Amino acid sequence: MALKPGRTNARPTAPYRLEPFDPSQAVLVASWVCDAHEAYWLAPKTAPPVTADDVRAWSRPGYEQLQLVPARGRIPIAYGELNVLDSRRGLYWLGHLLVAPQRRRCGVGAALTSALLNRAFSNYAAAAVTLVVFPDNAPARACYYRAGLREDGWEVHYLPPYQRRVRLLRMSIKRPVPAPGPNF
């Protein structure tokens, strides 16, 4: 599928702020993974169960771990990563997007995704941002769609903990095109 320039459907994230991940919150973030199936969807290259050490280990060069926090709070309600795919071409990808169970299905996932996209485009002048998702993860796909990502093909990934190859849906968005200005 062709990737068209997009626009983020970002609602203002005023009730939240995106900030660098605090590694002391890794225990909390790991606790949000409710079961083995959710661990598989979230981190299929990490052997279950997902632990605080696993969350901390997701940090590597080119991977920016971030947390979404209520504007008037200090405890994160969502976690995600903005990772470099190809810095010369301005390509980034989102990884390990996770929302606290009690905050799911009320717009926090879309706010997290939108905040990550806005950071990629505003702070890094990203040309495009992608992610991969299991095709049967309908809630995640709907969330990413609400944030402006669109289906952009398939990728095959090998998952060492499960010793299998899987086909994942790639979703992408290009840098939003500014609206044309007045013609004088």
mmCIF file of C-alpha atoms in Angstrom:
data_model
loop_
_atom_site.group_PDB
_atom_site.id
_atom_site.type_symbol
_atom_site.label_atom_id
_atom_site.label_comp_id
_atom_site.label_asym_id
_atom_site.label_seq_id
_atom_site.Cartn_x
_atom_site.Cartn_y
_atom_site.Cartn_z
ATOM 1 C CA MET A 1 0.000 0.000 0.000
ATOM 2 C CA ALA A 2 1.194 3.498 -0.729
ATOM 3 C CA LEU A 3 1.897 5.728 2.204
ATOM 4 C CA LYS A 4 0.119 9.059 1.868
ATOM 5 C CA PRO A 5 1.032 12.206 3.751
ATOM 6 C CA GLY A 6 -1.119 12.223 6.825
ATOM 7 C CA ARG A 7 -2.204 14.385 9.607
ATOM 8 C CA THR A 8 -2.289 13.301 13.164
ATOM 9 C CA ASN A 9 -5.758 13.283 14.570
ATOM 10 C CA ALA A 10 -4.195 14.603 17.713
ATOM 11 C CA ARG A 11 -6.611 15.882 20.243
ATOM 12 C CA PRO A 12 -4.950 18.316 22.557
ATOM 13 C CA THR A 13 -3.124 16.292 25.178
ATOM 14 C CA ALA A 14 -3.543 19.038 27.795
ATOM 15 C CA PRO A 15 -4.806 16.634 30.462
ATOM 16 C CA TYR A 16 -1.537 14.690 30.005
ATOM 17 C CA ARG A 17 2.143 15.316 29.549
ATOM 18 C CA LEU A 18 4.690 13.131 27.792
ATOM 19 C CA GLU A 19 7.968 12.890 29.658
ATOM 20 C CA PRO A 20 11.111 10.734 29.763
ATOM 21 C CA PHE A 21 10.471 7.353 31.325
ATOM 22 C CA ASP A 22 11.455 7.082 34.972
ATOM 23 C CA PRO A 23 13.116 3.641 35.374
ATOM 24 C CA SER A 24 11.857 3.519 38.969
ATOM 25 C CA GLN A 25 8.378 3.083 37.410
ATOM 26 C CA ALA A 26 9.367 -0.142 35.610
ATOM 27 C CA VAL A 27 7.651 -2.319 38.233
ATOM 28 C CA LEU A 28 4.423 -0.369 37.718
ATOM 29 C CA VAL A 29 4.629 -0.557 33.912
ATOM 30 C CA ALA A 30 5.331 -4.318 33.990
ATOM 31 C CA SER A 31 2.293 -4.784 36.267
ATOM 32 C CA TRP A 32 0.042 -3.404 33.521
ATOM 33 C CA VAL A 33 0.612 -6.551 31.420
ATOM 34 C CA CYS A 34 -2.441 -8.543 32.500
ATOM 35 C CA ASP A 35 -1.754 -11.994 31.036
ATOM 36 C CA ALA A 36 0.441 -14.066 28.717
ATOM 37 C CA HIS A 37 -1.588 -13.156 25.620
ATOM 38 C CA GLU A 38 -1.222 -9.457 26.351
ATOM 39 C CA ALA A 39 2.529 -9.970 26.902
ATOM 40 C CA TYR A 40 2.679 -11.652 23.490
ATOM 41 C CA TRP A 41 0.904 -8.730 21.797
ATOM 42 C CA LEU A 42 2.996 -6.106 23.609
ATOM 43 C CA ALA A 43 6.475 -7.599 23.481
ATOM 44 C CA PRO A 44 6.619 -10.764 21.382
ATOM 45 C CA LYS A 45 10.423 -10.776 21.387
ATOM 46 C CA THR A 46 10.492 -10.744 25.205
ATOM 47 C CA ALA A 47 9.956 -14.049 27.001
ATOM 48 C CA PRO A 48 6.920 -13.866 29.287
ATOM 49 C CA PRO A 49 6.158 -12.794 31.885
ATOM 50 C CA VAL A 50 7.211 -9.185 31.251
ATOM 51 C CA THR A 51 9.207 -7.990 34.263
ATOM 52 C CA ALA A 52 10.546 -4.639 35.439
ATOM 53 C CA ASP A 53 13.987 -5.755 34.259
ATOM 54 C CA ASP A 54 12.521 -6.385 30.790
ATOM 55 C CA VAL A 55 10.990 -2.902 30.690
ATOM 56 C CA ARG A 56 14.319 -1.346 31.685
ATOM 57 C CA ALA A 57 16.123 -3.531 29.101
ATOM 58 C CA TRP A 58 14.006 -2.061 26.286
ATOM 59 C CA SER A 59 16.226 1.016 26.614
ATOM 60 C CA ARG A 60 19.035 1.101 24.042
ATOM 61 C CA PRO A 61 20.733 3.688 21.857
ATOM 62 C CA GLY A 62 18.185 5.240 19.507
ATOM 63 C CA TYR A 63 15.256 4.141 21.690
ATOM 64 C CA GLU A 64 13.512 6.884 23.646
ATOM 65 C CA GLN A 65 11.436 5.489 26.498
ATOM 66 C CA LEU A 66 8.577 7.823 27.429
ATOM 67 C CA GLN A 67 5.687 7.880 29.844
ATOM 68 C CA LEU A 68 2.349 9.656 29.748
ATOM 69 C CA VAL A 69 1.405 11.288 33.046
ATOM 70 C CA PRO A 70 -1.759 13.179 34.020
ATOM 71 C CA ALA A 71 -1.062 16.923 33.827
ATOM 72 C CA ARG A 72 -1.504 17.296 37.577
ATOM 73 C CA GLY A 73 0.040 13.976 38.555
ATOM 74 C CA ARG A 74 3.350 12.191 38.864
ATOM 75 C CA ILE A 75 2.446 8.537 38.342
ATOM 76 C CA PRO A 76 2.470 7.352 34.707
ATOM 77 C CA ILE A 77 -0.692 5.994 33.136
ATOM 78 C CA ALA A 78 0.876 4.900 29.827
ATOM 79 C CA TYR A 79 4.254 3.934 28.386
ATOM 80 C CA GLY A 80 5.676 3.944 24.868
ATOM 81 C CA GLU A 81 8.870 4.302 22.873
ATOM 82 C CA LEU A 82 9.910 6.539 20.008
ATOM 83 C CA ASN A 83 12.703 4.703 18.224
ATOM 84 C CA VAL A 84 15.018 5.587 15.360
ATOM 85 C CA LEU A 85 14.536 3.378 12.302
ATOM 86 C CA ASP A 86 16.711 5.350 9.841
ATOM 87 C CA SER A 87 17.902 8.752 11.067
ATOM 88 C CA ARG A 88 19.264 9.843 7.669
ATOM 89 C CA ARG A 89 15.839 9.394 6.082
ATOM 90 C CA GLY A 90 13.928 10.668 9.136
ATOM 91 C CA LEU A 91 12.178 7.358 9.790
ATOM 92 C CA TYR A 92 11.011 6.433 13.287
ATOM 93 C CA TRP A 93 8.894 3.689 14.809
ATOM 94 C CA LEU A 94 6.762 3.376 17.913
ATOM 95 C CA GLY A 95 7.201 0.410 20.203
ATOM 96 C CA HIS A 96 5.830 -1.194 23.353
ATOM 97 C CA LEU A 97 2.773 1.060 23.676
ATOM 98 C CA LEU A 98 0.993 0.156 26.899
ATOM 99 C CA VAL A 99 -1.778 1.796 28.942
ATOM 100 C CA ALA A 100 -2.613 1.103 32.594
ATOM 101 C CA PRO A 101 -5.561 -1.348 32.637
ATOM 102 C CA GLN A 102 -7.890 1.021 34.521
ATOM 103 C CA ARG A 103 -7.240 3.753 31.901
ATOM 104 C CA ARG A 104 -7.932 1.665 28.790
ATOM 105 C CA ARG A 105 -10.758 2.395 26.353
ATOM 106 C CA CYS A 106 -11.105 6.020 27.422
ATOM 107 C CA GLY A 107 -8.756 7.764 24.975
ATOM 108 C CA VAL A 108 -5.452 7.439 26.826
ATOM 109 C CA GLY A 109 -3.957 5.130 24.186
ATOM 110 C CA ALA A 110 -4.847 7.559 21.400
ATOM 111 C CA ALA A 111 -3.453 10.448 23.491
ATOM 112 C CA LEU A 112 -0.204 8.516 24.015
ATOM 113 C CA THR A 113 0.068 7.647 20.324
ATOM 114 C CA SER A 114 -0.697 11.235 19.281
ATOM 115 C CA ALA A 115 1.840 12.625 21.760
ATOM 116 C CA LEU A 116 4.525 10.254 20.446
ATOM 117 C CA LEU A 117 3.724 11.219 16.844
ATOM 118 C CA ASN A 118 3.781 14.908 17.699
ATOM 119 C CA ARG A 119 7.164 14.451 19.386
ATOM 120 C CA ALA A 120 8.544 12.641 16.326
ATOM 121 C CA PHE A 121 7.376 15.329 13.911
ATOM 122 C CA SER A 122 8.063 18.371 16.117
ATOM 123 C CA ASN A 123 11.270 17.413 17.934
ATOM 124 C CA TYR A 124 12.952 15.220 15.318
ATOM 125 C CA ALA A 125 11.449 16.452 12.033
ATOM 126 C CA ALA A 126 10.497 12.856 11.262
ATOM 127 C CA ALA A 127 9.527 12.186 7.655
ATOM 128 C CA ALA A 128 7.436 9.164 8.671
ATOM 129 C CA VAL A 129 6.583 7.077 11.717
ATOM 130 C CA THR A 130 5.577 3.416 11.655
ATOM 131 C CA LEU A 131 4.658 0.650 14.042
ATOM 132 C CA VAL A 132 3.700 -2.998 13.749
ATOM 133 C CA VAL A 133 0.709 -4.619 15.398
ATOM 134 C CA PHE A 134 -0.817 -8.074 15.451
ATOM 135 C CA PRO A 135 -3.720 -8.012 12.977
ATOM 136 C CA ASP A 136 -6.100 -9.530 15.550
ATOM 137 C CA ASN A 137 -5.373 -6.776 18.109
ATOM 138 C CA ALA A 138 -8.461 -4.760 17.151
ATOM 139 C CA PRO A 139 -8.376 -2.316 20.104
ATOM 140 C CA ALA A 140 -4.774 -1.315 19.341
ATOM 141 C CA ARG A 141 -5.457 -0.990 15.614
ATOM 142 C CA ALA A 142 -8.461 1.261 16.298
ATOM 143 C CA CYS A 143 -6.403 3.379 18.696
ATOM 144 C CA TYR A 144 -3.608 3.867 16.157
ATOM 145 C CA TYR A 145 -6.134 4.664 13.453
ATOM 146 C CA ARG A 146 -7.703 7.357 15.663
ATOM 147 C CA ALA A 147 -4.233 8.889 16.073
ATOM 148 C CA GLY A 148 -3.813 9.132 12.281
ATOM 149 C CA LEU A 149 -1.837 5.996 11.379
ATOM 150 C CA ARG A 150 -2.983 3.974 8.375
ATOM 151 C CA GLU A 151 -2.358 0.420 7.200
ATOM 152 C CA ASP A 152 0.812 0.250 5.121
ATOM 153 C CA GLY A 153 1.536 -3.402 4.405
ATOM 154 C CA TRP A 154 2.846 -6.429 6.233
ATOM 155 C CA GLU A 155 6.091 -7.494 7.874
ATOM 156 C CA VAL A 156 7.254 -10.953 8.863
ATOM 157 C CA HIS A 157 9.073 -11.141 12.194
ATOM 158 C CA TYR A 158 10.768 -14.062 13.911
ATOM 159 C CA LEU A 159 9.897 -14.314 17.614
ATOM 160 C CA PRO A 160 12.684 -16.200 19.429
ATOM 161 C CA PRO A 161 10.771 -16.811 22.701
ATOM 162 C CA TYR A 162 8.036 -18.565 20.719
ATOM 163 C CA GLN A 163 10.265 -20.018 17.982
ATOM 164 C CA ARG A 164 7.917 -18.913 15.225
ATOM 165 C CA ARG A 165 7.520 -16.403 12.431
ATOM 166 C CA VAL A 166 4.480 -14.151 12.418
ATOM 167 C CA ARG A 167 2.956 -11.707 9.978
ATOM 168 C CA LEU A 168 2.398 -8.276 11.529
ATOM 169 C CA LEU A 169 0.420 -5.361 10.145
ATOM 170 C CA ARG A 170 2.521 -2.244 9.550
ATOM 171 C CA MET A 171 0.792 1.087 10.170
ATOM 172 C CA SER A 172 2.389 4.390 9.164
ATOM 173 C CA ILE A 173 1.955 8.116 8.910
ATOM 174 C CA LYS A 174 3.997 10.647 6.980
ATOM 175 C CA ARG A 175 4.922 14.096 8.225
ATOM 176 C CA PRO A 176 1.793 16.239 8.046
ATOM 177 C CA VAL A 177 1.768 18.613 5.093
ATOM 178 C CA PRO A 178 1.260 22.230 6.208
ATOM 179 C CA ALA A 179 -1.857 23.924 4.908
ATOM 180 C CA PRO A 180 -1.125 26.248 2.004
ATOM 181 C CA GLY A 181 -0.799 29.880 3.011
ATOM 182 C CA PRO A 182 -2.420 32.851 1.330
ATOM 183 C CA ASN A 183 -1.454 33.474 -2.280
ATOM 184 C CA PHE A 184 -0.378 37.098 -2.684
#
